[in-house]
CSV table of C-alpha atoms and ligand atoms in Angstrom, one decimal:
chain,number,residue,atom,x,y,z
A,1,UNK,CA,4.2,-8.0,-55.6
A,2,UNK,CA,6.2,-7.8,-52.4
A,3,UNK,CA,4.3,-7.6,-49.2
A,4,UNK,CA,4.3,-4.4,-47.1
A,5,UNK,CA,5.9,-3.9,-43.7
A,6,UNK,CA,5.1,-0.8,-41.7
A,7,UNK,CA,6.0,0.6,-38.3
A,8,UNK,CA,6.3,3.8,-36.5
A,9,UNK,CA,8.1,5.2,-33.4
A,10,UNK,CA,6.7,7.9,-31.2
A,11,UNK,CA,9.2,10.7,-30.7
A,12,UNK,CA,8.6,11.1,-27.0
A,13,UNK,CA,12.2,10.8,-25.6
A,14,UNK,CA,15.7,9.5,-26.2
A,15,UNK,CA,15.9,6.2,-28.1
A,16,UNK,CA,17.1,3.3,-25.9
A,17,UNK,CA,18.4,-0.2,-26.4
A,18,UNK,CA,14.8,-1.6,-26.0
A,19,UNK,CA,13.7,0.5,-28.9
A,20,UNK,CA,16.7,-0.6,-30.9
A,21,UNK,CA,16.2,-4.4,-30.4
A,22,UNK,CA,12.5,-4.4,-30.0
A,23,UNK,CA,11.5,-2.1,-32.9
A,24,UNK,CA,14.3,-0.7,-35.1
A,25,UNK,CA,16.5,-3.7,-35.7
A,26,UNK,CA,13.7,-6.2,-36.5
A,27,UNK,CA,12.0,-3.7,-38.7
A,28,UNK,CA,15.2,-3.1,-40.7
A,29,UNK,CA,15.7,-6.9,-41.0
A,30,UNK,CA,12.3,-7.1,-42.6
A,31,UNK,CA,13.3,-4.6,-45.3
A,32,UNK,CA,15.2,-7.4,-47.1
A,33,UNK,CA,11.9,-9.2,-47.7
A,34,UNK,CA,9.3,-6.6,-47.7
A,35,UNK,CA,8.5,-3.2,-49.1
A,36,UNK,CA,8.8,-1.0,-46.0
A,37,UNK,CA,7.1,2.2,-44.9
A,38,UNK,CA,8.6,3.4,-41.6
A,39,UNK,CA,7.7,6.7,-39.9
A,40,UNK,CA,7.9,9.1,-37.0
A,41,UNK,CA,4.6,9.1,-35.1
A,42,UNK,CA,4.8,12.8,-34.2
A,43,UNK,CA,1.0,13.4,-33.8
A,44,UNK,CA,1.0,10.5,-31.4
A,45,UNK,CA,3.7,12.2,-29.4
A,46,UNK,CA,1.6,15.4,-29.2
A,47,UNK,CA,-0.7,13.7,-26.7
A,48,UNK,CA,2.0,13.8,-24.1
A,49,UNK,CA,4.6,16.4,-25.4
A,50,UNK,CA,3.4,19.9,-25.1
A,51,UNK,CA,6.8,21.7,-25.2
A,52,UNK,CA,7.4,22.7,-28.8
A,53,UNK,CA,11.2,22.8,-28.6
A,54,UNK,CA,11.5,19.4,-27.0
A,55,UNK,CA,9.0,17.8,-29.5
A,56,UNK,CA,10.8,19.4,-32.4
A,57,UNK,CA,14.2,18.1,-31.2
A,58,UNK,CA,12.9,14.6,-30.4
A,59,UNK,CA,11.4,14.3,-33.9
A,60,UNK,CA,14.9,14.8,-35.4
A,61,UNK,CA,16.5,12.6,-32.8
A,62,UNK,CA,14.3,9.6,-33.7
A,63,UNK,CA,14.5,10.2,-37.4
A,64,UNK,CA,18.3,10.4,-37.2
A,65,UNK,CA,18.2,7.2,-35.1
A,66,UNK,CA,16.5,5.2,-37.8
A,67,UNK,CA,19.0,6.4,-40.4
A,68,UNK,CA,22.0,5.8,-38.2
A,69,UNK,CA,20.8,2.3,-37.5
A,70,UNK,CA,20.9,1.6,-41.2
A,71,UNK,CA,17.6,2.6,-42.7
A,72,UNK,CA,18.1,3.2,-46.4
A,73,UNK,CA,15.7,6.0,-47.5
A,74,UNK,CA,16.0,5.0,-51.1
A,75,UNK,CA,14.6,1.6,-50.3
A,76,UNK,CA,12.2,2.4,-47.4
A,77,UNK,CA,9.5,5.0,-47.6
A,78,UNK,CA,10.5,7.1,-44.6
A,79,UNK,CA,8.4,10.0,-43.4
A,80,UNK,CA,6.7,12.0,-40.6
A,81,UNK,CA,3.1,11.0,-39.8
A,82,UNK,CA,2.3,14.7,-39.7
A,83,UNK,CA,3.2,15.2,-43.4
A,84,UNK,CA,0.5,12.8,-44.5
A,85,UNK,CA,-2.9,14.6,-44.0
A,86,UNK,CA,-4.7,11.6,-45.5
A,87,UNK,CA,-3.9,9.6,-42.3
A,88,UNK,CA,-6.1,12.0,-40.3
A,89,UNK,CA,-8.9,11.8,-42.8
A,90,UNK,CA,-8.8,8.1,-42.6
A,91,UNK,CA,-8.8,8.4,-38.8
A,92,UNK,CA,-12.1,10.3,-38.9
A,93,UNK,CA,-13.6,7.7,-41.1
A,94,UNK,CA,-12.4,4.8,-38.9
A,95,UNK,CA,-13.9,6.5,-35.8
A,96,UNK,CA,-17.3,5.8,-37.3
A,97,UNK,CA,-16.5,2.0,-37.1
A,98,UNK,CA,-14.8,1.9,-33.8
A,99,UNK,CA,-16.8,0.8,-30.7
A,100,UNK,CA,-16.2,3.1,-27.7
A,101,UNK,CA,-16.0,-0.1,-25.6
A,102,UNK,CA,-13.0,-1.2,-27.6
A,103,UNK,CA,-11.1,2.0,-26.6
A,104,UNK,CA,-12.1,1.4,-22.9
A,105,UNK,CA,-10.1,-1.8,-23.1
A,106,UNK,CA,-6.9,-0.4,-24.5
A,107,UNK,CA,-4.0,-1.1,-22.1
A,108,UNK,CA,-2.5,2.4,-22.1
A,109,UNK,CA,-5.9,4.0,-21.3
A,110,UNK,CA,-6.7,1.4,-18.7
A,111,UNK,CA,-3.3,1.9,-17.0
A,112,UNK,CA,-3.9,5.7,-16.8
A,113,UNK,CA,-7.4,5.2,-15.3
A,114,UNK,CA,-6.0,2.7,-12.8
A,115,UNK,CA,-3.2,5.1,-11.8
A,116,UNK,CA,-5.7,7.8,-11.2
A,117,UNK,CA,-7.7,5.5,-9.1
A,118,UNK,CA,-4.7,4.6,-7.0
A,119,UNK,CA,-3.9,8.2,-6.4
A,120,UNK,CA,-7.5,8.9,-5.5
A,121,UNK,CA,-7.9,11.3,-8.5
A,122,UNK,CA,-10.8,11.6,-10.8
A,123,UNK,CA,-10.6,8.6,-13.2
A,124,UNK,CA,-10.2,10.8,-16.3
A,125,UNK,CA,-7.6,13.2,-14.8
A,126,UNK,CA,-4.9,14.1,-17.3
A,127,UNK,CA,-6.4,11.8,-20.0
A,128,UNK,CA,-6.9,13.7,-23.2
A,129,UNK,CA,-9.0,12.4,-26.2
A,130,UNK,CA,-5.7,11.8,-28.1
A,131,UNK,CA,-4.7,9.2,-25.6
A,132,UNK,CA,-8.2,7.7,-25.4
A,133,UNK,CA,-8.5,7.4,-29.2
A,134,UNK,CA,-4.8,6.5,-29.7
A,135,UNK,CA,-5.6,3.1,-31.2
A,136,UNK,CA,-7.7,4.6,-34.0
A,137,UNK,CA,-5.0,6.9,-35.2
A,138,UNK,CA,-2.6,4.0,-35.0
A,139,UNK,CA,-5.0,1.8,-37.0
A,140,UNK,CA,-5.1,4.6,-39.6
A,141,UNK,CA,-1.3,4.7,-39.7
A,142,UNK,CA,-1.2,1.0,-40.5
A,143,UNK,CA,-4.3,0.6,-42.7
A,144,UNK,CA,-3.6,3.6,-45.0
A,145,UNK,CA,-0.6,1.8,-46.5
A,146,UNK,CA,-2.3,-1.6,-47.0
A,147,UNK,CA,0.3,-3.0,-44.6
A,148,UNK,CA,0.7,-6.7,-44.3
A,149,UNK,CA,2.9,-6.9,-41.3
A,150,UNK,CA,3.7,-4.5,-38.4
A,151,UNK,CA,6.9,-5.2,-36.6
A,152,UNK,CA,6.5,-4.2,-32.9
A,153,UNK,CA,7.3,-5.1,-29.4
A,154,UNK,CA,4.9,-7.3,-27.4
A,155,UNK,CA,3.3,-4.3,-25.7
A,156,UNK,CA,2.0,-3.1,-29.0
A,157,UNK,CA,0.2,-6.3,-30.1
A,158,UNK,CA,-3.1,-5.2,-28.6
A,159,UNK,CA,-3.1,-2.1,-30.8
A,160,UNK,CA,-2.6,-4.2,-33.9
A,161,UNK,CA,-5.4,-6.4,-32.9
A,162,UNK,CA,-7.6,-3.4,-32.5
A,163,UNK,CA,-6.6,-2.2,-36.0
A,164,UNK,CA,-7.7,-5.7,-37.3
A,165,UNK,CA,-11.0,-5.3,-35.5
A,166,UNK,CA,-11.7,-1.9,-36.9
A,167,UNK,CA,-10.7,-2.9,-40.5
A,168,UNK,CA,-12.9,-6.0,-40.2
A,169,UNK,CA,-15.9,-3.9,-39.1
A,170,UNK,CA,-15.4,-1.8,-42.2
A,171,UNK,CA,-15.1,-4.8,-44.5
A,172,UNK,CA,-18.1,-6.6,-42.9
A,173,UNK,CA,-20.2,-3.5,-43.3
A,174,UNK,CA,-19.5,-3.2,-47.1
A,175,UNK,CA,-19.4,-6.9,-47.7
A,176,UNK,CA,-16.0,-6.8,-49.4
A,177,UNK,CA,-12.3,-6.2,-48.6
A,178,UNK,CA,-12.1,-2.4,-48.6
A,179,UNK,CA,-9.2,-2.4,-46.1
A,180,UNK,CA,-6.3,-4.9,-45.7
A,181,UNK,CA,-6.1,-6.7,-42.4
A,182,UNK,CA,-2.6,-6.3,-40.9
A,183,UNK,CA,-0.7,-8.8,-38.8
A,184,UNK,CA,1.7,-8.1,-35.9
A,185,UNK,CA,5.3,-9.4,-36.3
A,186,UNK,CA,6.9,-9.8,-32.9
A,187,UNK,CA,10.5,-10.9,-32.7
A,188,UNK,CA,10.2,-13.5,-29.9
A,189,UNK,CA,13.9,-13.8,-29.1
A,190,UNK,CA,14.2,-10.3,-27.8
A,191,UNK,CA,10.5,-9.4,-27.4
A,192,UNK,CA,11.2,-7.6,-24.1
A,193,UNK,CA,14.5,-6.1,-23.4
A,194,UNK,CA,15.1,-5.7,-19.6
A,195,UNK,CA,16.1,-2.4,-18.2
A,196,UNK,CA,18.7,-1.5,-15.5
A,197,UNK,CA,16.4,-2.7,-12.7
A,198,UNK,CA,15.3,-5.9,-14.4
A,199,UNK,CA,11.9,-4.6,-15.4
A,200,UNK,CA,11.0,-3.9,-19.1
A,201,UNK,CA,13.3,-1.2,-20.3
A,202,UNK,CA,11.1,1.9,-20.8
A,203,UNK,CA,11.3,5.6,-20.6
A,204,UNK,CA,8.4,5.6,-18.2
A,205,UNK,CA,10.5,3.5,-15.7
A,206,UNK,CA,13.6,5.6,-16.0
A,207,UNK,CA,15.6,2.4,-16.4
A,208,UNK,CA,17.0,2.8,-19.9
A,209,UNK,CA,20.4,2.4,-21.5
A,210,UNK,CA,20.4,5.2,-24.2
A,211,UNK,CA,21.3,4.3,-27.7
A,212,UNK,CA,23.4,7.4,-28.6
A,213,UNK,CA,25.0,8.4,-25.3
A,214,UNK,CA,28.7,9.3,-25.4
A,215,UNK,CA,31.0,6.4,-24.6
A,216,UNK,CA,31.7,7.6,-21.0
A,217,UNK,CA,28.0,8.1,-20.2
A,218,UNK,CA,27.2,4.6,-21.7
A,219,UNK,CA,29.9,3.1,-19.4
A,220,UNK,CA,28.6,4.9,-16.3
A,221,UNK,CA,25.0,3.8,-17.1
A,222,UNK,CA,26.0,0.2,-17.5
A,223,UNK,CA,28.0,0.3,-14.2
A,224,UNK,CA,24.8,1.3,-12.5
A,225,UNK,CA,22.8,-1.8,-13.5
A,226,UNK,CA,21.1,-3.2,-10.4
A,227,UNK,CA,22.6,-6.6,-9.1
A,228,UNK,CA,22.1,-8.8,-6.1
A,229,UNK,CA,24.5,-9.0,-3.2
A,230,UNK,CA,26.3,-12.2,-4.2
A,231,UNK,CA,30.0,-12.0,-3.5
A,232,UNK,CA,32.8,-12.2,-6.1
A,233,UNK,CA,33.6,-15.9,-5.3
A,234,UNK,CA,30.0,-17.2,-5.5
A,235,UNK,CA,29.0,-19.0,-8.7
A,236,UNK,CA,26.2,-17.1,-10.4
A,237,UNK,CA,23.2,-18.1,-12.6
A,238,UNK,CA,23.4,-16.2,-15.9
A,239,UNK,CA,19.7,-16.8,-16.6
A,240,UNK,CA,18.8,-14.8,-13.5
A,241,UNK,CA,20.9,-11.8,-14.4
A,242,UNK,CA,19.8,-8.9,-16.6
A,243,UNK,CA,23.5,-8.3,-17.4
A,244,UNK,CA,23.5,-11.6,-19.2
A,245,UNK,CA,20.1,-11.0,-20.8
A,246,UNK,CA,21.5,-7.8,-22.3
A,247,UNK,CA,24.8,-9.4,-23.2
A,248,UNK,CA,22.9,-12.0,-25.3
A,249,UNK,CA,21.5,-9.2,-27.5
A,250,UNK,CA,25.0,-8.0,-28.5
A,251,UNK,CA,26.7,-11.4,-29.0
A,252,UNK,CA,26.6,-14.7,-30.7
A,253,UNK,CA,26.7,-18.2,-29.0
A,254,UNK,CA,30.5,-18.4,-28.8
A,255,UNK,CA,30.9,-15.3,-26.6
A,256,UNK,CA,27.6,-16.1,-24.7
A,257,UNK,CA,28.9,-19.6,-23.7
A,258,UNK,CA,32.2,-18.2,-22.6
A,259,UNK,CA,30.5,-15.6,-20.5
A,260,UNK,CA,28.0,-18.1,-19.0
A,261,UNK,CA,30.9,-20.2,-18.0
A,262,UNK,CA,32.5,-17.3,-16.1
A,263,UNK,CA,29.2,-16.8,-14.3
A,264,UNK,CA,28.9,-20.5,-13.2
A,265,UNK,CA,32.6,-20.9,-12.2
A,266,UNK,CA,32.5,-18.2,-9.5
A,267,UNK,CA,35.3,-15.6,-9.1
A,268,UNK,CA,33.6,-13.0,-11.4
A,269,UNK,CA,32.2,-10.0,-9.5
A,270,UNK,CA,29.4,-7.9,-10.8
A,271,UNK,CA,31.8,-5.1,-11.7
A,272,UNK,CA,33.7,-7.4,-14.0
A,273,UNK,CA,30.5,-8.6,-15.6
A,274,UNK,CA,29.4,-5.0,-16.3
A,275,UNK,CA,32.8,-4.2,-17.8
A,276,UNK,CA,32.4,-7.2,-20.2
A,277,UNK,CA,28.9,-6.0,-21.0
A,278,UNK,CA,30.1,-2.5,-21.7
A,279,UNK,CA,32.8,-3.9,-24.1
A,280,UNK,CA,30.3,-5.6,-26.4
A,281,UNK,CA,27.6,-2.9,-26.2
A,282,UNK,CA,30.1,-0.2,-27.1
A,283,UNK,CA,31.5,-2.4,-30.0
A,284,UNK,CA,28.1,-2.5,-31.6
A,285,UNK,CA,26.9,1.0,-30.8
A,286,UNK,CA,30.1,3.0,-31.6
A,287,UNK,CA,29.6,3.0,-35.4
A,288,UNK,CA,25.9,3.8,-35.0
A,289,UNK,CA,26.7,6.7,-32.7
A,290,UNK,CA,29.2,8.1,-35.2
A,291,UNK,CA,26.6,8.0,-38.0
A,292,UNK,CA,24.0,9.6,-35.7
A,293,UNK,CA,26.3,12.5,-34.8
A,294,UNK,CA,27.0,13.1,-38.5
A,295,UNK,CA,23.3,13.1,-39.5
A,296,UNK,CA,22.4,15.5,-36.6
A,297,UNK,CA,25.1,17.9,-37.8
A,298,UNK,CA,23.0,18.5,-41.0
A,299,UNK,CA,19.3,18.9,-40.0
A,300,UNK,CA,18.2,20.4,-43.4
A,301,UNK,CA,19.5,17.3,-45.2
A,302,UNK,CA,17.6,15.1,-42.7
A,303,UNK,CA,14.4,17.1,-43.2
A,304,UNK,CA,14.8,16.8,-47.0
A,305,UNK,CA,14.9,13.0,-46.7
A,306,UNK,CA,11.7,13.0,-44.6
A,307,UNK,CA,10.0,15.3,-47.1
A,308,UNK,CA,10.9,13.2,-50.0
A,309,UNK,CA,9.6,10.1,-48.2
A,310,UNK,CA,6.3,11.9,-47.6
A,311,UNK,CA,6.0,12.8,-51.3
A,312,UNK,CA,6.3,9.1,-52.1
A,313,UNK,CA,3.8,8.1,-49.4
A,314,UNK,CA,1.0,10.5,-50.1
A,315,UNK,CA,-0.3,9.1,-53.4
A,316,UNK,CA,-0.5,5.6,-51.7
A,317,UNK,CA,-2.4,7.1,-48.7
A,318,UNK,CA,-4.7,9.1,-51.0
A,319,UNK,CA,-5.6,5.9,-52.9
A,320,UNK,CA,-6.7,4.1,-49.7
A,321,UNK,CA,-8.9,7.0,-48.6
A,322,UNK,CA,-10.4,7.3,-52.1
A,323,UNK,CA,-11.3,3.6,-52.1
A,324,UNK,CA,-12.9,3.8,-48.7
A,325,UNK,CA,-14.8,7.0,-49.5
A,326,UNK,CA,-16.2,5.2,-52.7
A,327,UNK,CA,-17.3,2.2,-50.7
A,328,UNK,CA,-18.9,4.5,-48.1
A,329,UNK,CA,-20.8,6.5,-50.7
A,330,UNK,CA,-18.8,9.6,-50.1
A,331,UNK,CA,-17.3,10.0,-53.6
B,401,LIG,P1,9.1,3.3,-24.0
B,401,LIG,O1,8.5,2.1,-23.3
B,401,LIG,O2,10.5,3.6,-23.6
B,401,LIG,O3,8.2,4.5,-23.9
B,401,LIG,P2,8.0,3.2,-26.7
B,401,LIG,O4,6.7,2.9,-26.1
B,401,LIG,O5,8.2,4.6,-27.3
B,401,LIG,O6,9.1,3.0,-25.6
B,401,LIG,O7,8.4,2.1,-27.7
B,401,LIG,C1,8.8,2.3,-29.1
B,401,LIG,C2,9.0,0.9,-29.7
B,401,LIG,O8,10.0,0.2,-29.1
B,401,LIG,C3,7.8,0.0,-29.6
B,401,LIG,O9,7.6,-0.8,-30.8
B,401,LIG,C4,8.0,-0.9,-28.4
B,401,LIG,O10,7.4,-2.1,-28.5
B,401,LIG,C5,9.5,-1.0,-28.5
B,401,LIG,N1,10.1,-1.2,-27.2
B,401,LIG,C6,10.2,-0.3,-26.2
B,401,LIG,N2,10.8,-0.8,-25.1
B,401,LIG,C7,11.1,-2.1,-25.4
B,401,LIG,C8,11.7,-3.1,-24.6
B,401,LIG,N3,12.1,-2.9,-23.4
B,401,LIG,N4,11.8,-4.3,-25.2
B,401,LIG,C9,11.4,-4.5,-26.5
B,401,LIG,N5,10.8,-3.5,-27.3
B,401,LIG,C10,10.7,-2.3,-26.7
B,402,LIG,N1,2.1,3.0,-30.7
B,402,LIG,C1,3.5,2.8,-31.1
B,402,LIG,C2,4.4,2.8,-29.9
B,402,LIG,O1,4.1,3.4,-28.9
B,402,LIG,C3,3.9,3.7,-32.1
B,402,LIG,C4,3.1,3.7,-33.4
B,402,LIG,C5,2.2,4.6,-33.8
B,402,LIG,C6,3.0,2.6,-34.3
B,402,LIG,N2,1.6,4.2,-35.0
B,402,LIG,C7,2.1,3.0,-35.3
B,402,LIG,C8,3.7,1.4,-34.4
B,402,LIG,C9,1.8,2.2,-36.3
B,402,LIG,C10,3.4,0.6,-35.4
B,402,LIG,C11,2.4,1.0,-36.4
B,402,LIG,O2,5.4,2.4,-29.9
């Protein structure tokens, strides 16, 4: 039997290059070797997205993004989290095995508490229970499909470790393997994609290069990448430049070596470097953008794909819940 790879993306904003290289591409690569279940984590998004129109549109945007990037819905079970009620039943069961202290240590929650502290607000200001218990729902997402590996960016590894902890407490309690223990799969090469300002590319920093922006917008965005004040003549160090870090994602060693040479030789200004980056980014993203536009032009067909995925996913999810309920004496 092939092993199972599972991952989800929260529809909380426009997909960017960090999502593409850190999540979508490595996950699609794994579909060659694994049976994959990939999904839109729309109940996770509800924690922060309270505008129904926006959430509705972002769900379709992310779903179309997966398909445009090459997800084959015949091969991959592709669905919306919200279409699988068994996930929420499993979440309730896992709650009983999750130490409150474990949730206190979650990075996202700790960061929110710290931010409140810095602003002088109440520590719990703006933190809902969905955010606080986020790792339990995520554990359920993973565990319900007996996942072996979970491709994610580095920032998500803690959540997978929490899923391991929670599943282990269940197994330890019943003295047998009721739930499978998942492993994170981090693509080390491009584990953290830098943003326009050199920090991690993230919606929350507003430093993203969007995946499906029209060509002109893409070019304008790339031209706004932050650089230092080195003059055109000065030789430059490619390893200290986020333009070069981004370039590496879109090219092989031949082009990389040639570009690094231009850096070191001097005579290449930042404007030229950005033009060269735009050329290779646009080369890779153009066909994906075209597929995305075509998918977004037929939303009912997109929804149908997601519904068919959910129909395939539900019996698998139901079997896990049944197994757990039996072990727990609730059968
Ligand atoms: P954001 O930080 O923009 O809010 P998300 O948290 O929604 O992005 O991330 C969705 C997925 O994309 C996760 O698996 C995350 O690890 C990955 N990801 C996001 N930004 C990056 C990045 N800059 N580099 C690598 N992976 C990333
Ligand atoms: N927490 C993930 C993120 O912010 C999204 C997510 C939800 C997820 N459930 C998951 C990822 C299960 C992997 C597996 O990016």
